[in-house]
mmCIF file of C-alpha atoms in Angstrom:
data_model
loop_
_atom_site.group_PDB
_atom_site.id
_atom_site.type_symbol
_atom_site.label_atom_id
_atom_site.label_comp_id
_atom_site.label_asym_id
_atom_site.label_seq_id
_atom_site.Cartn_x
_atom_site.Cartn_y
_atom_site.Cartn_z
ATOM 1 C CA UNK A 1 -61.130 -65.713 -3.685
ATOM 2 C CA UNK A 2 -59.117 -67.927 -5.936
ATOM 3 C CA UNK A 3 -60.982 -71.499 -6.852
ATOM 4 C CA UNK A 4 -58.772 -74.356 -8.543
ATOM 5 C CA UNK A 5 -60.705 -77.339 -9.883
ATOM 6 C CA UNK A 6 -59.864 -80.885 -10.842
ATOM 7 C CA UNK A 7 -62.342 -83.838 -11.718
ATOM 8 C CA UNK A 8 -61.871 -87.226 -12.003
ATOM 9 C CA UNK A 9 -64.306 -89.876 -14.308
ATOM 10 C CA UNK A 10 -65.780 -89.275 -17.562
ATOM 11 C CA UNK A 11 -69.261 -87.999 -18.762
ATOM 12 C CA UNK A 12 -70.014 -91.261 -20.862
ATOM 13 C CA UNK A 13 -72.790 -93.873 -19.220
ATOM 14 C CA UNK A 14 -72.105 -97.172 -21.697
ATOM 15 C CA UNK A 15 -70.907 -99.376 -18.452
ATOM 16 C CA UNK A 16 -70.495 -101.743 -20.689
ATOM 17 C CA UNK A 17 -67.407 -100.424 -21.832
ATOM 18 C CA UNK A 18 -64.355 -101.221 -20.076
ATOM 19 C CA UNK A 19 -63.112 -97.903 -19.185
ATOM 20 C CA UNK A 20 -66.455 -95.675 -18.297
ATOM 21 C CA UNK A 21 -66.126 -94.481 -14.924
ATOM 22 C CA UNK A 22 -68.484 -95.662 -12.032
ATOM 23 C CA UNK A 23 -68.482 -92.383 -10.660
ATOM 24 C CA UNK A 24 -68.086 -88.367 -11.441
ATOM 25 C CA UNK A 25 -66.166 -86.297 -8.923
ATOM 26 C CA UNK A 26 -65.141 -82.625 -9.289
ATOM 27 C CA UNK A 27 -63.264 -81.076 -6.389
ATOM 28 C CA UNK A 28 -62.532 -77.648 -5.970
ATOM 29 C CA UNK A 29 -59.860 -75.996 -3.130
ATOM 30 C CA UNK A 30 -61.188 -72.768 -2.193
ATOM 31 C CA UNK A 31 -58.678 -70.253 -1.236
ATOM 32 C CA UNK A 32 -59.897 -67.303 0.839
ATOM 33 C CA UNK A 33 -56.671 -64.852 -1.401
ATOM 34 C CA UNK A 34 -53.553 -64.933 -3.180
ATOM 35 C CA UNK A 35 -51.598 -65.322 -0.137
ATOM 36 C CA UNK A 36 -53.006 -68.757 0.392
ATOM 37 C CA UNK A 37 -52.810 -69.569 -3.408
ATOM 38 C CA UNK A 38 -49.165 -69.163 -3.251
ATOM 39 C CA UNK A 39 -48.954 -71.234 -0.160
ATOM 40 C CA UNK A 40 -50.089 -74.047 -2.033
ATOM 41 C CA UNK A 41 -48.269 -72.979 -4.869
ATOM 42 C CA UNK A 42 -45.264 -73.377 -2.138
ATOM 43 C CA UNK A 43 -45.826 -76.082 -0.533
ATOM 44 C CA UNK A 44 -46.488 -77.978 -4.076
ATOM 45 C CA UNK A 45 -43.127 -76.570 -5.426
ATOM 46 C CA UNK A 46 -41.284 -78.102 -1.832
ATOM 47 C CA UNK A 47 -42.761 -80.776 -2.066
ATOM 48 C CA UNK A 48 -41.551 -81.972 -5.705
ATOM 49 C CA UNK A 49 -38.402 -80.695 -5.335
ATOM 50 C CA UNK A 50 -37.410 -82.093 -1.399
ATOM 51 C CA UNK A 51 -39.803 -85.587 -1.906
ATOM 52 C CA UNK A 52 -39.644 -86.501 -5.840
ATOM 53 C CA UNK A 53 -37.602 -84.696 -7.816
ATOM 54 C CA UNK A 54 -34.365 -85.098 -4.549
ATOM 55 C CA UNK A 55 -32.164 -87.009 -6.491
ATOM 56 C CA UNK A 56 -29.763 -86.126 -9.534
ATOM 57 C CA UNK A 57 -29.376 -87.469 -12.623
ATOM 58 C CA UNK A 58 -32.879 -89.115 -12.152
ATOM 59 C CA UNK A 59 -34.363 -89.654 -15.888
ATOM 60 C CA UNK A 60 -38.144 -88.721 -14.792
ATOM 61 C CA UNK A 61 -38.954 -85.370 -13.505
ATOM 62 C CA UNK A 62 -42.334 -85.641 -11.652
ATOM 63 C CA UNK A 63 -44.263 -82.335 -12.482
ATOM 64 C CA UNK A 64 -47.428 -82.477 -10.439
ATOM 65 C CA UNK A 65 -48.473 -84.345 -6.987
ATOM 66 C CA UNK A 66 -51.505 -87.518 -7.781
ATOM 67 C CA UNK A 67 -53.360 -88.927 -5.277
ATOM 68 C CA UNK A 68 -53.374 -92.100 -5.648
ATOM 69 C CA UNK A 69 -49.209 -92.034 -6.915
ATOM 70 C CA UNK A 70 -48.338 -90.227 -3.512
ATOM 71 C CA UNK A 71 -47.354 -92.005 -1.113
ATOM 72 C CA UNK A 72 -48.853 -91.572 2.802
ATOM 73 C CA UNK A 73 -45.650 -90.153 4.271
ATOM 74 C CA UNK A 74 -45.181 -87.368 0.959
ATOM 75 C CA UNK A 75 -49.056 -86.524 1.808
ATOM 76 C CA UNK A 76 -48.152 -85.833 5.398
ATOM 77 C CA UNK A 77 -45.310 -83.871 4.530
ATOM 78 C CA UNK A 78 -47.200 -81.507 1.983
ATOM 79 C CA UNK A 79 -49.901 -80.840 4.358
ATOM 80 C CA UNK A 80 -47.194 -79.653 6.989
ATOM 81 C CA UNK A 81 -45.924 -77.032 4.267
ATOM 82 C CA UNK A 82 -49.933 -75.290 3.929
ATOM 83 C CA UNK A 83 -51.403 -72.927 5.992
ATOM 84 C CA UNK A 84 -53.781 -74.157 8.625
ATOM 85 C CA UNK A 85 -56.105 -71.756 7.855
ATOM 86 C CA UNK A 86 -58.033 -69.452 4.792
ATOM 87 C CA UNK A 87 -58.830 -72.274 2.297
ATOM 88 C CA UNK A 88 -61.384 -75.180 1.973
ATOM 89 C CA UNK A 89 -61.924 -78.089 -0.012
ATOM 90 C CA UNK A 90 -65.180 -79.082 -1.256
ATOM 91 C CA UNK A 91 -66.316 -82.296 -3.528
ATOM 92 C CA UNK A 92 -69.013 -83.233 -5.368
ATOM 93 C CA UNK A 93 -69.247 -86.644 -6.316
ATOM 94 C CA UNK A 94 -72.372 -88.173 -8.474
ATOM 95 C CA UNK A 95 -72.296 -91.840 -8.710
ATOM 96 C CA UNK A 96 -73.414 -92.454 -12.161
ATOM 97 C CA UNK A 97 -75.127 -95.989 -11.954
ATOM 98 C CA UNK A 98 -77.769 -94.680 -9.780
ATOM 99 C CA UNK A 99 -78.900 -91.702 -12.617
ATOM 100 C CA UNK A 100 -81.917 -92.772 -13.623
ATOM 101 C CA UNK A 101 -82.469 -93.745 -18.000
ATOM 102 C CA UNK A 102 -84.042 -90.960 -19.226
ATOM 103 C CA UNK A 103 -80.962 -88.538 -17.658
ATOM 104 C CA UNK A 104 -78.710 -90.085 -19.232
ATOM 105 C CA UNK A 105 -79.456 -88.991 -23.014
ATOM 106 C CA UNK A 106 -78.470 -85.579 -24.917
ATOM 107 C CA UNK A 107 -81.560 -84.570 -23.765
ATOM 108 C CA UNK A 108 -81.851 -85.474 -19.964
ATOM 109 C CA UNK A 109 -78.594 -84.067 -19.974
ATOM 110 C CA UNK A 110 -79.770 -80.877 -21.086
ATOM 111 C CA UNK A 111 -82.782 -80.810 -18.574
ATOM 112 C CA UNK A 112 -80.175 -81.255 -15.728
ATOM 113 C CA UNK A 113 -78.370 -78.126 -17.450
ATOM 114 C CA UNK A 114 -81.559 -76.656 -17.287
ATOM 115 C CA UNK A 115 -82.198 -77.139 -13.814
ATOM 116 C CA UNK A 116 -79.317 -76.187 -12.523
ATOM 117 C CA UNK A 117 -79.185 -72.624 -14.489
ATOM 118 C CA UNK A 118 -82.228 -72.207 -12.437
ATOM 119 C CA UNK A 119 -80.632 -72.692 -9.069
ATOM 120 C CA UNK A 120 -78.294 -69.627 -8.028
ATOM 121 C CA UNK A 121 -76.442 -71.326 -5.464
ATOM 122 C CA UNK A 122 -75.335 -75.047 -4.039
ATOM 123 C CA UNK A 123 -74.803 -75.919 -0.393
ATOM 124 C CA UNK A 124 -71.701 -77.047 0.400
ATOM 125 C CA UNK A 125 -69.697 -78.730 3.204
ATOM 126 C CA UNK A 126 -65.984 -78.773 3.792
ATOM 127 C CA UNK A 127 -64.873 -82.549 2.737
ATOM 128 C CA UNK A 128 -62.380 -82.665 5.158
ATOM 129 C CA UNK A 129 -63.692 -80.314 8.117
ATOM 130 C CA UNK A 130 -60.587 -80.855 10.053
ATOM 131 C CA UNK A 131 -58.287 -79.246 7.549
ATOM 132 C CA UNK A 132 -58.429 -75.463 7.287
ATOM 133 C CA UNK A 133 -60.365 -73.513 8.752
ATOM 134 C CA UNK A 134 -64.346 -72.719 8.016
ATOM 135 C CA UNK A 135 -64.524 -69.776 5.822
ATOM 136 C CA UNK A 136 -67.193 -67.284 6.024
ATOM 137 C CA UNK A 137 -70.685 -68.710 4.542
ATOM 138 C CA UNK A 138 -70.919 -71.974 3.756
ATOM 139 C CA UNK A 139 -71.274 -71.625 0.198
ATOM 140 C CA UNK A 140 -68.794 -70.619 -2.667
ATOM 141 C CA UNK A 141 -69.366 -66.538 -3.291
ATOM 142 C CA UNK A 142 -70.633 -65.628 -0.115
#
């Protein structure tokens, strides 16, 4: 099994500040083995080179795919380069407004830490049950 992660937001809960995030999201794609690593490896690497990166003598070389900097129709065109199958994608998002005073100090942060040692494993939903299929268990290790 070969995880990647990526998260989005910051840690910091002075909202008062212009650029402290609303919301914490970490995603993680699950891949069942290296075979489907590399086919996202793949399809990234087509993806760049046949969608962004086309054109000579352009002064920007794009490096990774974003989100919200992709357009609909490159989206479409890197999910058509991925397996259908042997991966997931799960997210956990916390929306930090709602996280309650005495959480958000050094030491409710800790206590979360705490609480969470103490809990051996998460369940977990595919984010996008449509793409990919199930893999076995529906938590990460199993």
């Amino acid at each position: 099994m070969i995880i990647f992660l990526d998260e989005s937001g910051d840690l910091g809960f002075n909202f008062e500040k212009q650029k402290t995030s609303r919301k914490f999201v970490i995603t993680l794609l699950v891949c069942d083995g290296a075979d489907g690593a590399d086919g996202f490896k793949r399809a990234v690497r087509r993806t760049l080179k046949n969608k962004l990166n086309h054109k000579k003598g352009k002064d920007r070389v794009v490096q990774e795919l974003k989100g919200t900097g992709t357009t609909l129709t490159i989206k479409e065109y890197f999910f058509r380069q991925i397996s259908a199958s042997g991966w997931g994608i799960y997210t956990v998002a916390l929306n930090k407004v709602r996280v309650e005073e005495p959480l958000r100090s050094k030491q409710g942060k800790k206590k979360l830490y705490k609480v969470r040692k103490q809990k051996k494993t998460v369940p977990v939903r595919p984010m996008f049950p449509g793409l990919g299929q199930p893999m076995e268990g529906n938590t990460p290790g199993t």
